[in-house]
């Protein structure tokens, strides 16, 4: 099954909506996605979504730190 960048971005939005700032859960979900669709820049898609995601902006959480942690923990 093919997936494109728009699908990946929508999936990233759904994951963030469901799990919010939970680094470990999102990393665990991202790991099989990275293995199944390695051509998708998953961290890039999450970056695009989180830069404008109001709950992240309101929380004061460092988006760069959060993305680095998700990236580190989701490595296959």
mmCIF file of C-alpha atoms in Angstrom:
data_model
loop_
_atom_site.group_PDB
_atom_site.id
_atom_site.type_symbol
_atom_site.label_atom_id
_atom_site.label_comp_id
_atom_site.label_asym_id
_atom_site.label_seq_id
_atom_site.Cartn_x
_atom_site.Cartn_y
_atom_site.Cartn_z
ATOM 1 C CA UNK A 1 0.000 0.000 0.000
ATOM 2 C CA UNK A 2 1.351 3.419 -0.932
ATOM 3 C CA UNK A 3 1.273 6.460 1.282
ATOM 4 C CA UNK A 4 2.068 10.014 0.262
ATOM 5 C CA UNK A 5 3.150 13.082 2.216
ATOM 6 C CA UNK A 6 -0.413 14.378 2.585
ATOM 7 C CA UNK A 7 -1.507 11.033 4.059
ATOM 8 C CA UNK A 8 1.493 11.033 6.385
ATOM 9 C CA UNK A 9 0.732 14.568 7.569
ATOM 10 C CA UNK A 10 -2.894 13.643 8.244
ATOM 11 C CA UNK A 11 -1.774 10.554 10.165
ATOM 12 C CA UNK A 12 0.643 12.707 12.190
ATOM 13 C CA UNK A 13 -2.248 15.044 13.062
ATOM 14 C CA UNK A 14 -4.437 12.137 14.164
ATOM 15 C CA UNK A 15 -1.658 10.665 16.312
ATOM 16 C CA UNK A 16 -1.020 14.043 17.961
ATOM 17 C CA UNK A 17 -4.725 14.590 18.523
ATOM 18 C CA UNK A 18 -5.048 11.180 20.172
ATOM 19 C CA UNK A 19 -1.832 11.145 22.237
ATOM 20 C CA UNK A 20 -0.808 14.785 22.639
ATOM 21 C CA UNK A 21 2.645 15.260 24.109
ATOM 22 C CA UNK A 22 3.198 11.597 25.091
ATOM 23 C CA UNK A 23 6.693 11.135 23.674
ATOM 24 C CA UNK A 24 6.982 7.404 24.362
ATOM 25 C CA UNK A 25 3.601 6.444 22.898
ATOM 26 C CA UNK A 26 4.115 8.500 19.766
ATOM 27 C CA UNK A 27 7.625 7.086 19.336
ATOM 28 C CA UNK A 28 6.240 3.562 19.710
ATOM 29 C CA UNK A 29 3.619 4.280 17.057
ATOM 30 C CA UNK A 30 6.139 5.913 14.755
ATOM 31 C CA UNK A 31 8.634 3.025 14.848
ATOM 32 C CA UNK A 32 6.566 0.609 12.692
ATOM 33 C CA UNK A 33 5.505 3.463 10.409
ATOM 34 C CA UNK A 34 9.157 4.291 9.774
ATOM 35 C CA UNK A 35 9.859 0.655 8.968
ATOM 36 C CA UNK A 36 6.843 0.209 6.702
ATOM 37 C CA UNK A 37 7.253 3.507 4.818
ATOM 38 C CA UNK A 38 10.929 4.507 5.070
ATOM 39 C CA UNK A 39 10.625 7.027 2.224
ATOM 40 C CA UNK A 40 8.299 9.230 4.285
ATOM 41 C CA UNK A 41 10.100 11.878 6.349
ATOM 42 C CA UNK A 42 8.048 11.167 9.477
ATOM 43 C CA UNK A 43 9.926 13.575 11.722
ATOM 44 C CA UNK A 44 9.567 16.218 9.032
ATOM 45 C CA UNK A 45 5.811 15.630 8.956
ATOM 46 C CA UNK A 46 5.614 15.844 12.749
ATOM 47 C CA UNK A 47 7.693 19.029 12.622
ATOM 48 C CA UNK A 48 5.280 20.585 10.142
ATOM 49 C CA UNK A 49 2.283 19.698 12.275
ATOM 50 C CA UNK A 50 3.735 20.629 15.681
ATOM 51 C CA UNK A 51 4.971 24.053 14.553
ATOM 52 C CA UNK A 52 1.321 25.122 14.261
ATOM 53 C CA UNK A 53 -0.272 22.804 16.838
ATOM 54 C CA UNK A 54 -1.837 25.125 19.386
ATOM 55 C CA UNK A 55 -1.670 22.719 22.373
ATOM 56 C CA UNK A 56 2.108 22.486 21.897
ATOM 57 C CA UNK A 57 2.452 26.225 21.542
ATOM 58 C CA UNK A 58 0.330 26.781 24.670
ATOM 59 C CA UNK A 59 2.179 24.196 26.757
ATOM 60 C CA UNK A 60 5.551 25.928 26.586
ATOM 61 C CA UNK A 61 7.119 22.574 25.754
ATOM 62 C CA UNK A 62 10.242 22.794 23.640
ATOM 63 C CA UNK A 63 9.104 21.493 20.275
ATOM 64 C CA UNK A 64 12.716 20.880 19.219
ATOM 65 C CA UNK A 65 13.390 18.771 22.330
ATOM 66 C CA UNK A 66 10.113 16.848 21.860
ATOM 67 C CA UNK A 67 10.879 16.107 18.200
ATOM 68 C CA UNK A 68 14.434 15.011 19.056
ATOM 69 C CA UNK A 69 13.125 12.641 21.723
ATOM 70 C CA UNK A 70 10.473 11.165 19.416
ATOM 71 C CA UNK A 71 13.118 10.741 16.720
ATOM 72 C CA UNK A 72 15.585 9.105 19.107
ATOM 73 C CA UNK A 73 13.046 6.749 20.661
ATOM 74 C CA UNK A 74 11.437 5.756 17.371
ATOM 75 C CA UNK A 75 14.594 4.562 15.663
ATOM 76 C CA UNK A 76 14.101 0.996 14.407
#
